[in-house]
XYZ file of C-alpha atoms in Angstrom:
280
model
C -122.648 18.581 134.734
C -120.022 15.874 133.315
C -117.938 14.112 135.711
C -115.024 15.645 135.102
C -115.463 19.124 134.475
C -117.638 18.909 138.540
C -114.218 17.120 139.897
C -112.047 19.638 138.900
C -114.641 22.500 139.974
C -114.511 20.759 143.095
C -110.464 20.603 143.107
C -110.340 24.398 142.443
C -112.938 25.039 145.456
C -110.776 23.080 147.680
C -107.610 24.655 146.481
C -109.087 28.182 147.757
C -110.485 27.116 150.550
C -107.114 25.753 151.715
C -104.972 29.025 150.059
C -107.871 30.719 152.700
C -106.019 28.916 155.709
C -102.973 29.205 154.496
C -103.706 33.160 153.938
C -104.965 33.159 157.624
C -102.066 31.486 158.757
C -98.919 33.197 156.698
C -101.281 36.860 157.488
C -103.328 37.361 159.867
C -104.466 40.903 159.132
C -104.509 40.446 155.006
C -107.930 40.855 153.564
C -109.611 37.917 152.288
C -112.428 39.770 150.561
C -111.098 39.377 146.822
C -110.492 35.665 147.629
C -114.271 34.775 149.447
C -115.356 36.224 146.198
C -114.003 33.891 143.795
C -114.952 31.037 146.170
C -118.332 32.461 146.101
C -118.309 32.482 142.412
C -116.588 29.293 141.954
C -119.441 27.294 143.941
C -122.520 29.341 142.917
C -123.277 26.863 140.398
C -122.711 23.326 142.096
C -125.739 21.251 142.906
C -126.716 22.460 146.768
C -126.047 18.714 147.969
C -122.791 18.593 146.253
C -121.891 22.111 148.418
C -123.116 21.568 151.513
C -121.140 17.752 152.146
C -118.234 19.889 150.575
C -118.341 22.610 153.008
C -119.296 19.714 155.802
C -115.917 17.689 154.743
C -113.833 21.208 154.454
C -114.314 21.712 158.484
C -113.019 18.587 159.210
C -110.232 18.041 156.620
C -107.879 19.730 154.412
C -108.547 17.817 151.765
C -112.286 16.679 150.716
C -112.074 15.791 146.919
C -108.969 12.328 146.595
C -107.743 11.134 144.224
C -107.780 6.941 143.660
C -103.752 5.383 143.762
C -103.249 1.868 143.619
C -106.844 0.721 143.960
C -106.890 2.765 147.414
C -108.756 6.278 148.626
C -106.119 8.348 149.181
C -107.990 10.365 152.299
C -108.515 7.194 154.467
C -106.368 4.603 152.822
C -109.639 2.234 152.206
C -109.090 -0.472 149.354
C -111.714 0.414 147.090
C -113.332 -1.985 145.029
C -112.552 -2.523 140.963
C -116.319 -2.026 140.194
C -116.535 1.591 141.993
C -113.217 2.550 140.431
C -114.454 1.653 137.408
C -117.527 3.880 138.058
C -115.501 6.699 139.510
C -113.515 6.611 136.399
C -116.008 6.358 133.542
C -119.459 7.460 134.806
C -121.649 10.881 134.737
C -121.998 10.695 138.576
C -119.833 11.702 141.107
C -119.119 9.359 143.846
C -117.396 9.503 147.360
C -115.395 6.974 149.313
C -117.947 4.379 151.224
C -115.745 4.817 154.847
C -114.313 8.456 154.588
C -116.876 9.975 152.464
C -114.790 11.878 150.413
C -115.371 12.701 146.884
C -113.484 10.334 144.801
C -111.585 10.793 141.149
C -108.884 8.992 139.097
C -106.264 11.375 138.430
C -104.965 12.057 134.934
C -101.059 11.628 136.625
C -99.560 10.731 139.403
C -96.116 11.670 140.245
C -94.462 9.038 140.862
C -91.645 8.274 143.443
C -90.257 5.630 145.382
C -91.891 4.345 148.693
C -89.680 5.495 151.693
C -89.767 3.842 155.274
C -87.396 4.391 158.371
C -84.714 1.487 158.490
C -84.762 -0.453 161.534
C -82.270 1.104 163.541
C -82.196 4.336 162.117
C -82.365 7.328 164.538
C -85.766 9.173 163.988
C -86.202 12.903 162.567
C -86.731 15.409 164.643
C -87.958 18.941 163.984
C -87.443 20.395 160.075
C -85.510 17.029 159.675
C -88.610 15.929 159.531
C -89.853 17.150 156.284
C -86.515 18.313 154.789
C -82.572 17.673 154.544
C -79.749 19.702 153.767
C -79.993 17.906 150.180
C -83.049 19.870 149.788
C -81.538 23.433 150.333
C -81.779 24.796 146.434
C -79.243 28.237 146.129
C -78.471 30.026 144.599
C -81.996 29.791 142.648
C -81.883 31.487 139.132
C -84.320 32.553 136.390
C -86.500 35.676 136.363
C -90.297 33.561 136.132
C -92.087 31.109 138.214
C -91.629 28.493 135.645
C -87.698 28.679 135.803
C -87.099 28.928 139.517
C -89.707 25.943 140.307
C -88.045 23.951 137.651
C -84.395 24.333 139.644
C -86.176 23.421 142.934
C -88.078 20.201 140.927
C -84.479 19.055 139.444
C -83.362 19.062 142.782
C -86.319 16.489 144.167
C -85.847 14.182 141.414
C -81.730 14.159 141.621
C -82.362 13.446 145.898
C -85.050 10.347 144.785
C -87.931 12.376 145.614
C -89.613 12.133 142.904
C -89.209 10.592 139.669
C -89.740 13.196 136.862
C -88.940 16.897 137.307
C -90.485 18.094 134.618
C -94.530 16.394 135.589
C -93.789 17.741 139.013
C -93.099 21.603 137.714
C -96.009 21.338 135.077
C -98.464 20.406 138.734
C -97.099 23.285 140.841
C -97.552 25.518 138.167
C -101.403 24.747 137.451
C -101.682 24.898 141.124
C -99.886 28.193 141.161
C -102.370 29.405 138.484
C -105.389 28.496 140.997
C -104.222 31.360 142.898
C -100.296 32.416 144.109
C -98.630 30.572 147.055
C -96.732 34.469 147.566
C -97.195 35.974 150.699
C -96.089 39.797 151.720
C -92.818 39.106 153.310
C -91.579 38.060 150.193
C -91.695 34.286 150.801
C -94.090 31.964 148.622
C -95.395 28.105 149.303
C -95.778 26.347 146.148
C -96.588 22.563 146.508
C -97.980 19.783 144.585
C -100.458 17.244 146.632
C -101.287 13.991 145.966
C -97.284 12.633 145.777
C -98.036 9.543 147.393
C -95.563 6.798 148.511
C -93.633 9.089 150.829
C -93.948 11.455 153.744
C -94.658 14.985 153.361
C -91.165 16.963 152.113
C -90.254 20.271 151.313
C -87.214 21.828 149.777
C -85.802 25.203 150.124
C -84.508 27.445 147.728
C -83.088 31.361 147.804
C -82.906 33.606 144.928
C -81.136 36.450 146.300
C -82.264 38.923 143.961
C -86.385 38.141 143.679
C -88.798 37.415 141.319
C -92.334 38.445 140.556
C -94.505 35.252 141.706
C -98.069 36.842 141.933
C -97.830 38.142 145.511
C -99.565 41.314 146.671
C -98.509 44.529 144.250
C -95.093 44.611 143.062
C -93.576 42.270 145.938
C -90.690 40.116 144.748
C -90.418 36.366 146.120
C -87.405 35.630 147.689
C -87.971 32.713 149.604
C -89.651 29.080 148.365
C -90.855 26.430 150.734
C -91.645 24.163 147.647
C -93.758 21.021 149.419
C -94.773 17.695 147.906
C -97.560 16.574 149.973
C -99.780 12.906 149.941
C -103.172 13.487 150.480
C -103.039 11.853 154.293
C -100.473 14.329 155.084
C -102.276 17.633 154.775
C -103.080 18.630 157.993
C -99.557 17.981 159.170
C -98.835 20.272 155.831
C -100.844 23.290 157.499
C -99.253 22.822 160.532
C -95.888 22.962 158.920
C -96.724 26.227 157.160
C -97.813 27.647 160.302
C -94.327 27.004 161.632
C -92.658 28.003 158.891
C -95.134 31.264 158.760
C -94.685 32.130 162.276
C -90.721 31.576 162.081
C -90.117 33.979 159.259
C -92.692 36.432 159.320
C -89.734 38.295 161.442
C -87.525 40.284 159.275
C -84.761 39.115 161.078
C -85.611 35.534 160.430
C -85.907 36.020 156.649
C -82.742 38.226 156.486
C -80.426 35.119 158.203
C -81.958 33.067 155.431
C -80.969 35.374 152.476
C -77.462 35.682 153.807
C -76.530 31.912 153.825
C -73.324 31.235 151.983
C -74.110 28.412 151.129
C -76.462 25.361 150.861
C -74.973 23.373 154.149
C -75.094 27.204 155.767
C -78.565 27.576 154.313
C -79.850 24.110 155.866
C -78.305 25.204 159.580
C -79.776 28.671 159.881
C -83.620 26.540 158.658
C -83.154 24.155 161.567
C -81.316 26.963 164.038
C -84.252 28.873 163.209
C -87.207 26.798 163.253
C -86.123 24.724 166.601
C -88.359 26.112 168.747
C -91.705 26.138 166.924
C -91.374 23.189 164.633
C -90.882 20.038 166.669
């Protein structure tokens, strides 16, 4: 099996066994038969050594399968040296990170955007501020597809410094989105795009007050978009986030104060108002 057609089998794998989490997380009672089956079907073929350190790395991290920035594995930060780069990148074999033992590729892209650090001085984040600002609050969104309300959201990251081209960052969430749909039940959806490195883990926020189809269960519109960029070290802080996020505004009540912000500033002090308690 060539290189590259195994690494993004593998990618795909770990994209539905983390949609599985989030699933668990954002439902609790939703079935999870139709998705077990394409993970089933997705792995039948992979050589049975190849599976089982998968599954092995899967129980102990979000992310198994890195990608290589800046000489470095992404999953453990280890500098990695130019001969096994150089075999990651052009040889039949797949190959794994000597300290982490993840499995190892060179991306095609990386989005790109600027490294961020805390200023000495500056007062630390606390709760949503964490992950988010008021800059980040996208309403109202418009469009009637996926590609057209992402792409609003997207603008928005690159304008803040985020990231530094809209239009790569839209063209990732929507092959992830094609994987399987972010869209939950209550109308909300999680799109993301992982491997942004050079930053912390961010999300923006965007409303589109009348709802779009976005692939969640039967005709359910999509309402609400937690769009996250998340580097690869970052991803179990990422499920936790979700979880917050999932437990906050699975009440109608929570979603409804959301919907009837006024406006962007409004929209940003209902998210923190709301999420105080579980997201700290």
């Amino acid at each position: 099996m060539p290189n590259r057609k195994l690494i993004n089998q593998l990618i795909q794998l770990q994209e539905l066994a983390v949609a599985r989490i989030q699933k668990k997380v954002a439902m609790p009672n939703a079935p999870l038969d139709a998705l077990e089956k394409n993970i089933a079907m997705l792995g039948a073929d992979l050589p049975q050594r190849i599976k089982t350190h998968l599954n092995q790395l899967l129980q102990k991290h979000p992310e198994a399968v890195v990608p290589i920035v800046d000489g470095h594995c992404t999953g453990c930060g280890m500098g990695l040296s130019n001969s096994l780069i150089n075999e990651v990148h052009h040889a039949e074999e797949i190959h794994r990170c000597l300290n982490c033992t993840r499995y190892l590729y060179v991306p095609s892209e990386v989005v790109a955007r600027e490294h961020a650090s805390r200023k000495y001085g500056e007062k630390q984040q606390i709760g949503i501020a964490r992950f988010s600002s008021e800059s980040l609050m996208v309403m109202p969104l418009e469009g009637d597809t996926p590609e057209e309300v992402l792409g609003q959201i997207c603008t928005r990251m690159q304008e803040q410094g985020f990231v530094e081209n809209a239009g790569q960052l839209l063209d990732l969430a929507v092959q992830r989105e094609a994987i399987i749909s972010t869209a939950v039940d209550s109308g909300m959806a999680f799109p993301h795009v992982r491997g942004v490195e050079g930053g912390g883990l961010t999300m923006a926020l965007g409303i589109h007050k009348k709802g779009i189809h976005f692939g969640g269960p039967g005709r359910t519109l999509t309402r609400v978009f937690f769009f996250m960029t998340i580097p690869t070290a970052t991803s179990a802080f990422y499920l936790k986030l979700i979880s917050g996020l999932s437990q906050t505004f699975r009440e109608k009540e929570a979603r409804e104060a959301l919907l009837a912000a006024e406006n962007e500033q409004d929209l940003w002090n209902i998210l923190v108002r709301q999420t105080r308690k579980v997201i700290k």
